[in-house]
mmCIF file of C-alpha atoms in Angstrom:
data_model
loop_
_atom_site.group_PDB
_atom_site.id
_atom_site.type_symbol
_atom_site.label_atom_id
_atom_site.label_comp_id
_atom_site.label_asym_id
_atom_site.label_seq_id
_atom_site.Cartn_x
_atom_site.Cartn_y
_atom_site.Cartn_z
ATOM 1 C CA UNK A 1 -32.135 1.414 35.386
ATOM 2 C CA UNK A 2 -28.431 0.701 34.976
ATOM 3 C CA UNK A 3 -25.963 3.182 36.467
ATOM 4 C CA UNK A 4 -22.884 2.840 34.315
ATOM 5 C CA UNK A 5 -19.567 4.043 35.733
ATOM 6 C CA UNK A 6 -17.461 4.988 32.752
ATOM 7 C CA UNK A 7 -14.122 6.274 31.513
ATOM 8 C CA UNK A 8 -13.221 6.239 27.780
ATOM 9 C CA UNK A 9 -10.924 3.221 27.876
ATOM 10 C CA UNK A 10 -11.232 -0.260 26.305
ATOM 11 C CA UNK A 11 -13.034 -2.160 29.064
ATOM 12 C CA UNK A 12 -15.780 0.444 29.666
ATOM 13 C CA UNK A 13 -16.162 0.715 25.867
ATOM 14 C CA UNK A 14 -17.297 -2.920 25.815
ATOM 15 C CA UNK A 15 -20.138 -2.155 28.222
ATOM 16 C CA UNK A 16 -21.134 0.914 26.235
ATOM 17 C CA UNK A 17 -21.392 -1.255 23.126
ATOM 18 C CA UNK A 18 -23.501 -3.900 24.860
ATOM 19 C CA UNK A 19 -25.883 -1.307 26.304
ATOM 20 C CA UNK A 20 -26.333 0.338 22.911
ATOM 21 C CA UNK A 21 -26.657 -3.007 21.129
ATOM 22 C CA UNK A 22 -29.524 -4.206 23.343
ATOM 23 C CA UNK A 23 -31.080 -0.770 23.910
ATOM 24 C CA UNK A 24 -31.038 -1.081 27.691
ATOM 25 C CA UNK A 25 -31.758 2.174 29.548
ATOM 26 C CA UNK A 26 -28.800 3.466 31.535
ATOM 27 C CA UNK A 27 -27.475 6.498 33.387
ATOM 28 C CA UNK A 28 -23.864 7.387 32.622
ATOM 29 C CA UNK A 29 -21.678 8.242 35.613
ATOM 30 C CA UNK A 30 -18.288 9.567 34.450
ATOM 31 C CA UNK A 31 -15.307 8.454 36.545
ATOM 32 C CA UNK A 32 -12.168 10.406 35.701
ATOM 33 C CA UNK A 33 -9.459 7.882 36.480
ATOM 34 C CA UNK A 34 -6.724 10.418 35.699
ATOM 35 C CA UNK A 35 -7.997 12.456 38.653
ATOM 36 C CA UNK A 36 -8.202 9.419 40.918
ATOM 37 C CA UNK A 37 -11.995 9.345 41.175
ATOM 38 C CA UNK A 38 -11.869 5.537 41.069
ATOM 39 C CA UNK A 39 -10.199 5.552 44.484
ATOM 40 C CA UNK A 40 -12.885 7.481 46.342
ATOM 41 C CA UNK A 41 -14.834 5.698 49.071
ATOM 42 C CA UNK A 42 -18.195 5.942 47.244
ATOM 43 C CA UNK A 43 -16.780 4.298 44.126
ATOM 44 C CA UNK A 44 -14.810 1.693 46.114
ATOM 45 C CA UNK A 45 -18.133 0.653 47.655
ATOM 46 C CA UNK A 46 -19.174 -0.313 44.114
ATOM 47 C CA UNK A 47 -15.867 -1.759 42.956
ATOM 48 C CA UNK A 48 -13.438 -2.584 45.783
ATOM 49 C CA UNK A 49 -10.705 -2.973 43.152
ATOM 50 C CA UNK A 50 -10.982 0.694 42.196
ATOM 51 C CA UNK A 51 -11.310 0.243 38.447
ATOM 52 C CA UNK A 52 -13.847 0.942 35.730
ATOM 53 C CA UNK A 53 -16.183 -0.239 34.399
ATOM 54 C CA UNK A 54 -18.732 -0.986 37.071
ATOM 55 C CA UNK A 55 -22.505 -0.898 37.119
ATOM 56 C CA UNK A 56 -25.308 -0.725 39.625
ATOM 57 C CA UNK A 57 -28.543 -2.368 38.518
ATOM 58 C CA UNK A 58 -31.293 -0.644 40.474
ATOM 59 C CA UNK A 59 -33.630 -3.491 39.509
ATOM 60 C CA UNK A 60 -31.450 -6.505 40.128
ATOM 61 C CA UNK A 61 -32.553 -10.030 41.098
ATOM 62 C CA UNK A 62 -35.536 -9.914 43.401
ATOM 63 C CA UNK A 63 -35.896 -6.211 42.696
ATOM 64 C CA UNK A 64 -32.842 -5.453 44.807
ATOM 65 C CA UNK A 65 -30.059 -3.082 43.842
ATOM 66 C CA UNK A 66 -27.090 -5.085 42.559
ATOM 67 C CA UNK A 67 -23.506 -4.018 41.888
ATOM 68 C CA UNK A 68 -21.371 -5.729 39.249
ATOM 69 C CA UNK A 69 -17.733 -4.958 38.470
ATOM 70 C CA UNK A 70 -15.148 -6.212 35.953
ATOM 71 C CA UNK A 71 -16.056 -5.965 32.285
ATOM 72 C CA UNK A 72 -16.382 -9.718 31.716
ATOM 73 C CA UNK A 73 -18.749 -10.103 34.655
ATOM 74 C CA UNK A 74 -20.817 -7.118 33.532
ATOM 75 C CA UNK A 75 -21.121 -8.430 29.977
ATOM 76 C CA UNK A 76 -22.305 -11.810 31.233
ATOM 77 C CA UNK A 77 -24.665 -10.289 33.816
ATOM 78 C CA UNK A 78 -26.358 -7.933 31.356
ATOM 79 C CA UNK A 79 -26.571 -10.563 28.629
ATOM 80 C CA UNK A 80 -28.295 -12.920 31.063
ATOM 81 C CA UNK A 81 -30.535 -10.123 32.362
ATOM 82 C CA UNK A 82 -31.772 -9.291 28.857
ATOM 83 C CA UNK A 83 -31.565 -12.784 27.379
ATOM 84 C CA UNK A 84 -29.525 -11.358 24.509
ATOM 85 C CA UNK A 85 -26.080 -11.905 22.987
ATOM 86 C CA UNK A 86 -25.494 -15.279 24.658
ATOM 87 C CA UNK A 87 -25.573 -17.412 21.537
ATOM 88 C CA UNK A 88 -27.239 -20.806 21.342
ATOM 89 C CA UNK A 89 -27.430 -22.924 24.531
ATOM 90 C CA UNK A 90 -25.315 -25.647 22.942
ATOM 91 C CA UNK A 91 -22.500 -23.124 22.508
ATOM 92 C CA UNK A 92 -22.395 -22.137 26.188
ATOM 93 C CA UNK A 93 -19.037 -23.816 26.760
ATOM 94 C CA UNK A 94 -17.523 -22.083 23.751
ATOM 95 C CA UNK A 95 -18.911 -18.728 24.855
ATOM 96 C CA UNK A 96 -17.415 -19.005 28.333
ATOM 97 C CA UNK A 97 -14.106 -20.283 26.962
ATOM 98 C CA UNK A 98 -13.600 -17.385 24.558
ATOM 99 C CA UNK A 99 -14.924 -14.841 27.019
ATOM 100 C CA UNK A 100 -12.333 -15.938 29.578
ATOM 101 C CA UNK A 101 -9.609 -16.225 26.915
ATOM 102 C CA UNK A 102 -10.142 -12.541 26.165
ATOM 103 C CA UNK A 103 -10.394 -11.571 29.836
ATOM 104 C CA UNK A 104 -7.242 -13.439 30.867
ATOM 105 C CA UNK A 105 -5.221 -13.072 27.668
ATOM 106 C CA UNK A 106 -5.937 -10.354 25.137
ATOM 107 C CA UNK A 107 -7.046 -7.827 27.747
ATOM 108 C CA UNK A 108 -4.244 -7.899 30.320
ATOM 109 C CA UNK A 109 -1.454 -8.503 27.820
ATOM 110 C CA UNK A 110 -2.694 -5.611 25.673
ATOM 111 C CA UNK A 111 -2.825 -3.426 28.767
ATOM 112 C CA UNK A 112 0.735 -4.286 29.731
ATOM 113 C CA UNK A 113 1.926 -3.709 26.153
ATOM 114 C CA UNK A 114 0.380 -0.245 26.279
ATOM 115 C CA UNK A 115 1.901 0.469 29.688
ATOM 116 C CA UNK A 116 5.467 -0.470 28.857
ATOM 117 C CA UNK A 117 5.428 1.296 25.491
ATOM 118 C CA UNK A 118 3.615 4.488 26.472
ATOM 119 C CA UNK A 119 3.613 4.991 30.247
ATOM 120 C CA UNK A 120 6.650 3.323 31.798
ATOM 121 C CA UNK A 121 9.425 5.797 32.731
ATOM 122 C CA UNK A 122 11.989 3.441 31.218
ATOM 123 C CA UNK A 123 11.567 1.749 27.835
ATOM 124 C CA UNK A 124 12.512 -1.788 28.832
ATOM 125 C CA UNK A 125 13.210 -3.757 25.668
ATOM 126 C CA UNK A 126 12.535 -7.118 27.302
ATOM 127 C CA UNK A 127 9.127 -6.064 28.685
ATOM 128 C CA UNK A 128 8.076 -4.414 25.425
ATOM 129 C CA UNK A 129 9.077 -7.451 23.373
ATOM 130 C CA UNK A 130 7.448 -9.852 25.843
ATOM 131 C CA UNK A 131 4.039 -8.183 25.823
ATOM 132 C CA UNK A 132 3.978 -7.292 22.138
ATOM 133 C CA UNK A 133 4.791 -10.884 21.190
ATOM 134 C CA UNK A 134 2.161 -12.275 23.535
ATOM 135 C CA UNK A 135 -0.442 -9.897 22.090
ATOM 136 C CA UNK A 136 0.487 -11.075 18.610
ATOM 137 C CA UNK A 137 0.252 -14.690 19.750
ATOM 138 C CA UNK A 138 -3.247 -14.118 21.136
ATOM 139 C CA UNK A 139 -4.218 -12.353 17.915
ATOM 140 C CA UNK A 140 -2.972 -15.380 15.969
ATOM 141 C CA UNK A 141 -5.051 -17.756 18.095
ATOM 142 C CA UNK A 142 -8.176 -15.731 17.428
ATOM 143 C CA UNK A 143 -7.292 -15.224 13.757
ATOM 144 C CA UNK A 144 -6.991 -18.989 13.250
ATOM 145 C CA UNK A 145 -10.274 -19.579 15.052
ATOM 146 C CA UNK A 146 -12.035 -17.050 12.796
ATOM 147 C CA UNK A 147 -11.077 -18.855 9.617
ATOM 148 C CA UNK A 148 -14.346 -19.275 7.679
ATOM 149 C CA UNK A 149 -16.285 -17.859 10.657
ATOM 150 C CA UNK A 150 -18.215 -14.597 10.916
ATOM 151 C CA UNK A 151 -18.407 -14.545 14.713
ATOM 152 C CA UNK A 152 -16.319 -15.881 17.578
ATOM 153 C CA UNK A 153 -19.047 -18.172 18.919
ATOM 154 C CA UNK A 154 -21.652 -19.963 16.821
ATOM 155 C CA UNK A 155 -23.331 -18.074 14.013
ATOM 156 C CA UNK A 156 -24.435 -14.921 15.818
ATOM 157 C CA UNK A 157 -22.989 -11.799 17.413
ATOM 158 C CA UNK A 158 -22.371 -12.368 21.141
ATOM 159 C CA UNK A 159 -20.695 -10.840 24.166
ATOM 160 C CA UNK A 160 -17.511 -12.658 23.103
ATOM 161 C CA UNK A 161 -17.366 -10.431 20.020
ATOM 162 C CA UNK A 162 -18.067 -7.358 22.141
ATOM 163 C CA UNK A 163 -15.336 -8.261 24.606
ATOM 164 C CA UNK A 164 -12.739 -8.770 21.889
ATOM 165 C CA UNK A 165 -13.781 -5.607 20.031
ATOM 166 C CA UNK A 166 -13.028 -3.436 23.069
ATOM 167 C CA UNK A 167 -9.305 -4.182 22.915
ATOM 168 C CA UNK A 168 -8.927 -4.844 19.183
ATOM 169 C CA UNK A 169 -10.233 -1.324 18.654
ATOM 170 C CA UNK A 170 -7.012 -0.120 20.316
ATOM 171 C CA UNK A 171 -4.668 -2.273 18.238
ATOM 172 C CA UNK A 172 -2.760 0.761 16.867
ATOM 173 C CA UNK A 173 -1.911 1.791 20.436
ATOM 174 C CA UNK A 174 -1.202 -1.748 21.573
ATOM 175 C CA UNK A 175 1.133 -2.388 18.608
ATOM 176 C CA UNK A 176 2.404 1.070 17.662
ATOM 177 C CA UNK A 177 4.706 1.451 14.708
ATOM 178 C CA UNK A 178 2.638 -0.748 12.430
ATOM 179 C CA UNK A 179 0.533 1.165 9.903
ATOM 180 C CA UNK A 180 -2.048 -1.642 9.932
ATOM 181 C CA UNK A 181 -1.460 -3.796 13.026
ATOM 182 C CA UNK A 182 -4.236 -6.241 12.101
ATOM 183 C CA UNK A 183 -2.985 -6.773 8.538
ATOM 184 C CA UNK A 184 -0.948 -9.902 9.453
ATOM 185 C CA UNK A 185 -4.205 -11.395 10.797
ATOM 186 C CA UNK A 186 -6.634 -11.244 7.837
ATOM 187 C CA UNK A 187 -9.472 -13.172 9.474
ATOM 188 C CA UNK A 188 -9.262 -11.017 12.568
ATOM 189 C CA UNK A 189 -9.124 -7.894 10.431
ATOM 190 C CA UNK A 190 -12.220 -8.981 8.481
ATOM 191 C CA UNK A 191 -14.084 -9.790 11.691
ATOM 192 C CA UNK A 192 -13.134 -6.470 13.280
ATOM 193 C CA UNK A 193 -14.298 -4.487 10.256
ATOM 194 C CA UNK A 194 -17.677 -6.254 10.357
ATOM 195 C CA UNK A 195 -18.172 -5.608 14.082
ATOM 196 C CA UNK A 196 -16.912 -2.040 13.821
ATOM 197 C CA UNK A 197 -19.500 -1.352 11.129
ATOM 198 C CA UNK A 198 -22.483 -2.111 13.376
ATOM 199 C CA UNK A 199 -24.749 0.902 14.078
ATOM 200 C CA UNK A 200 -24.393 0.267 17.819
ATOM 201 C CA UNK A 201 -20.644 0.886 17.573
ATOM 202 C CA UNK A 202 -21.250 4.423 16.342
ATOM 203 C CA UNK A 203 -23.492 5.031 19.356
ATOM 204 C CA UNK A 204 -20.999 3.432 21.727
ATOM 205 C CA UNK A 205 -18.226 5.680 20.468
ATOM 206 C CA UNK A 206 -20.372 8.713 21.287
ATOM 207 C CA UNK A 207 -20.861 7.679 24.922
ATOM 208 C CA UNK A 208 -19.266 10.161 27.307
ATOM 209 C CA UNK A 209 -18.419 12.689 24.579
ATOM 210 C CA UNK A 210 -20.235 15.409 26.503
ATOM 211 C CA UNK A 211 -17.925 15.043 29.498
ATOM 212 C CA UNK A 212 -14.426 16.526 29.604
ATOM 213 C CA UNK A 213 -11.990 13.945 30.944
ATOM 214 C CA UNK A 214 -8.512 14.939 32.028
ATOM 215 C CA UNK A 215 -5.915 14.329 29.319
ATOM 216 C CA UNK A 216 -2.787 15.778 30.930
ATOM 217 C CA UNK A 217 -0.354 13.162 32.215
ATOM 218 C CA UNK A 218 1.151 14.727 35.320
ATOM 219 C CA UNK A 219 2.081 13.497 38.788
ATOM 220 C CA UNK A 220 -1.573 13.376 39.871
ATOM 221 C CA UNK A 221 -2.404 11.210 36.865
ATOM 222 C CA UNK A 222 0.511 8.836 37.410
ATOM 223 C CA UNK A 223 -0.358 8.382 41.076
ATOM 224 C CA UNK A 224 -4.019 7.831 40.210
ATOM 225 C CA UNK A 225 -3.382 5.279 37.464
ATOM 226 C CA UNK A 226 -0.382 3.481 38.959
ATOM 227 C CA UNK A 227 -0.776 3.730 42.753
ATOM 228 C CA UNK A 228 1.224 0.566 43.392
ATOM 229 C CA UNK A 229 4.321 2.340 42.026
ATOM 230 C CA UNK A 230 4.295 4.644 45.042
ATOM 231 C CA UNK A 231 4.777 4.028 48.772
ATOM 232 C CA UNK A 232 1.538 3.236 50.521
ATOM 233 C CA UNK A 233 0.251 6.133 52.584
ATOM 234 C CA UNK A 234 -0.601 5.230 56.184
ATOM 235 C CA UNK A 235 -4.269 5.662 56.976
#
């Protein structure tokens, strides 16, 4: 059984999609990051970095309980565990390259674009321009790669597609002000529409719907989401 620690944000959404795509049994454990539940000692014992997603595989290697944190690591771990969504062996290098491109590029730059446009107390023009332009540059790289291609790696749907989908799904929030933020990237737009139409995506979007997560952005939320902005409390 997989215990899946979840909040409805882009990186956990990737894991939800993988789990639904392969039909792997899991137990959902909601972590309300706006309430600071990611900073509790029990959760930090699973992810020392205090972020979601994270999983605990109660039947890990050798039958031992295994923790895995960071969305890229979880995608790779579960794909290897099930033998699914890894693509052909000869495409292993490509798979790892695009998986890390998304993890080190599209993901963090999208996150910073969201932060400086929606959460930062001051709207810093330089920061907003910097991260928006880098997001667009990463989109262009992927758009060019997807010319005459249906999937990111090889000729089948893989964890690289899942990883990219998690953040591309939030393109309107990452690049607000554009009615169709993917329109300048037609290959990327075509690819996203195809992935978004998979039956597993509908199921992934329903994950966690029965749990009420905090939506109010108050001082508790800001301290929970951006603890490094505040003086460290002596322990």
